[in-house]
Coordinates of C-alpha atoms in Angstrom, one line a residue:
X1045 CA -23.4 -18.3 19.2
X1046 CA -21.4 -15.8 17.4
X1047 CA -23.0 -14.1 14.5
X1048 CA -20.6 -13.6 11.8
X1049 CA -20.4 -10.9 9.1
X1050 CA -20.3 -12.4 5.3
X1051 CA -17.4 -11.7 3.4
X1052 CA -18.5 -8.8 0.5
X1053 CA -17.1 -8.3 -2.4
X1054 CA -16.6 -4.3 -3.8
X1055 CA -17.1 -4.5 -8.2
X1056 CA -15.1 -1.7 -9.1
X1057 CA -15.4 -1.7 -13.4
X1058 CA -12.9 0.0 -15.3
X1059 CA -11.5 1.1 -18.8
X1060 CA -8.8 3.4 -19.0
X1061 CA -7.8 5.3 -22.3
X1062 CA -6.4 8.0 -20.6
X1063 CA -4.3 8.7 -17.5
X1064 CA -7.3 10.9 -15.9
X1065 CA -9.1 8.4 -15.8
X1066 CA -6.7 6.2 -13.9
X1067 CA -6.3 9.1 -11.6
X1068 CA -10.1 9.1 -10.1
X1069 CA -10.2 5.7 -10.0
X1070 CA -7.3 5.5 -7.6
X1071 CA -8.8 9.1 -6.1
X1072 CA -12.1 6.7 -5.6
X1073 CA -10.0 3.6 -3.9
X1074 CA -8.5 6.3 -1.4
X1075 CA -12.0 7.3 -0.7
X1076 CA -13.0 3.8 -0.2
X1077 CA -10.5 2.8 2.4
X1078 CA -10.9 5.3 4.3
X1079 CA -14.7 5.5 4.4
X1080 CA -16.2 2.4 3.8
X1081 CA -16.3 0.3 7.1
X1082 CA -17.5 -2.6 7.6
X1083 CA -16.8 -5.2 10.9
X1084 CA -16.6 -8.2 8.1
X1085 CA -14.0 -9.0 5.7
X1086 CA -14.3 -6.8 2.3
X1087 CA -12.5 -7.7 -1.1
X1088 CA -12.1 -5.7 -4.5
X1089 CA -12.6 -7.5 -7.9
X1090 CA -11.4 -4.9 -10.7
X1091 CA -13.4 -5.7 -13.5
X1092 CA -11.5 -4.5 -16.5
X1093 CA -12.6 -3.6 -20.2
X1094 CA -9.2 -3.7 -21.7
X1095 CA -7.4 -1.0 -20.3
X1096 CA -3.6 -0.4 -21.6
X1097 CA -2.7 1.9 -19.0
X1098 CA -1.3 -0.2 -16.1
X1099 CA -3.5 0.2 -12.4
X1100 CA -2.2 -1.3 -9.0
X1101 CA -5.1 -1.3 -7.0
X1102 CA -3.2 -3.0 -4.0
X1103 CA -1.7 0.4 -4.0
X1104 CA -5.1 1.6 -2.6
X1105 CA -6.9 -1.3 -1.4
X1106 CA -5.8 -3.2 1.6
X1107 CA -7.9 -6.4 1.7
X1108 CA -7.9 -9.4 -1.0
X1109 CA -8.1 -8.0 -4.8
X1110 CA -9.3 -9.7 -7.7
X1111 CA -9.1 -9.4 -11.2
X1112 CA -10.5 -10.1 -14.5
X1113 CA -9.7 -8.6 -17.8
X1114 CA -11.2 -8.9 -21.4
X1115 CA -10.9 -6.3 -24.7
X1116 CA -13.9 -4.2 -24.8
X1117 CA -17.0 -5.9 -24.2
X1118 CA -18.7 -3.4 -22.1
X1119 CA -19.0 -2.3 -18.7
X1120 CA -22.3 -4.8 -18.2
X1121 CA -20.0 -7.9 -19.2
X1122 CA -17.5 -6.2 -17.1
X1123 CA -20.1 -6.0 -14.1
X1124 CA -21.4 -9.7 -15.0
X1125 CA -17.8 -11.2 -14.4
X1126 CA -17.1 -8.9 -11.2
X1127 CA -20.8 -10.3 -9.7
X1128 CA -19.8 -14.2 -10.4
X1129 CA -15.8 -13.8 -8.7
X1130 CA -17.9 -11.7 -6.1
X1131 CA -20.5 -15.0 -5.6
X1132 CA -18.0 -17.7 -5.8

């Protein structure tokens, strides 16, 4: 019987006031496809805390991409909604 590998799900949290900061997270999903390997399938969900700078991870990423979005909650409610589209 063939084992499998589960799908995984990469929580990448973000808030971006300024353009810097947009810049190392797109500097980080660069790192993350080239480095991260894995023989399964792996998704992004981009977990958001009401940035107004506009970010296209699919830029970046090549597998599935998620999103949720919500004005400045926190980066814990931010990781709580990344962990339950990651689950589902």
């Amino acid at each position: 019987m063939k084992n499998e590998s589960p799908v995984i799900t990469v929580v990448m949290t973000t808030y971006f006031p300024t353009v810097q900061r947009k810049e190392v997270a797109e500097k980080t999903l660069r790192s993350w496809q080239r480095y991260l390997k894995y023989d399964g399938e792996l998704r992004l969900h981009v977990a958001d805390d009401g940035s107004d700078i506009p970010f296209h991870p699919a830029l970046y990423w090549q597998g599935e991409i998620t999103r949720s979005y919500r004005r400045r909650k926190g980066v814990g409610a931010s990781l709580n909604r990344g962990f339950r589209q990651g689950f589902e």
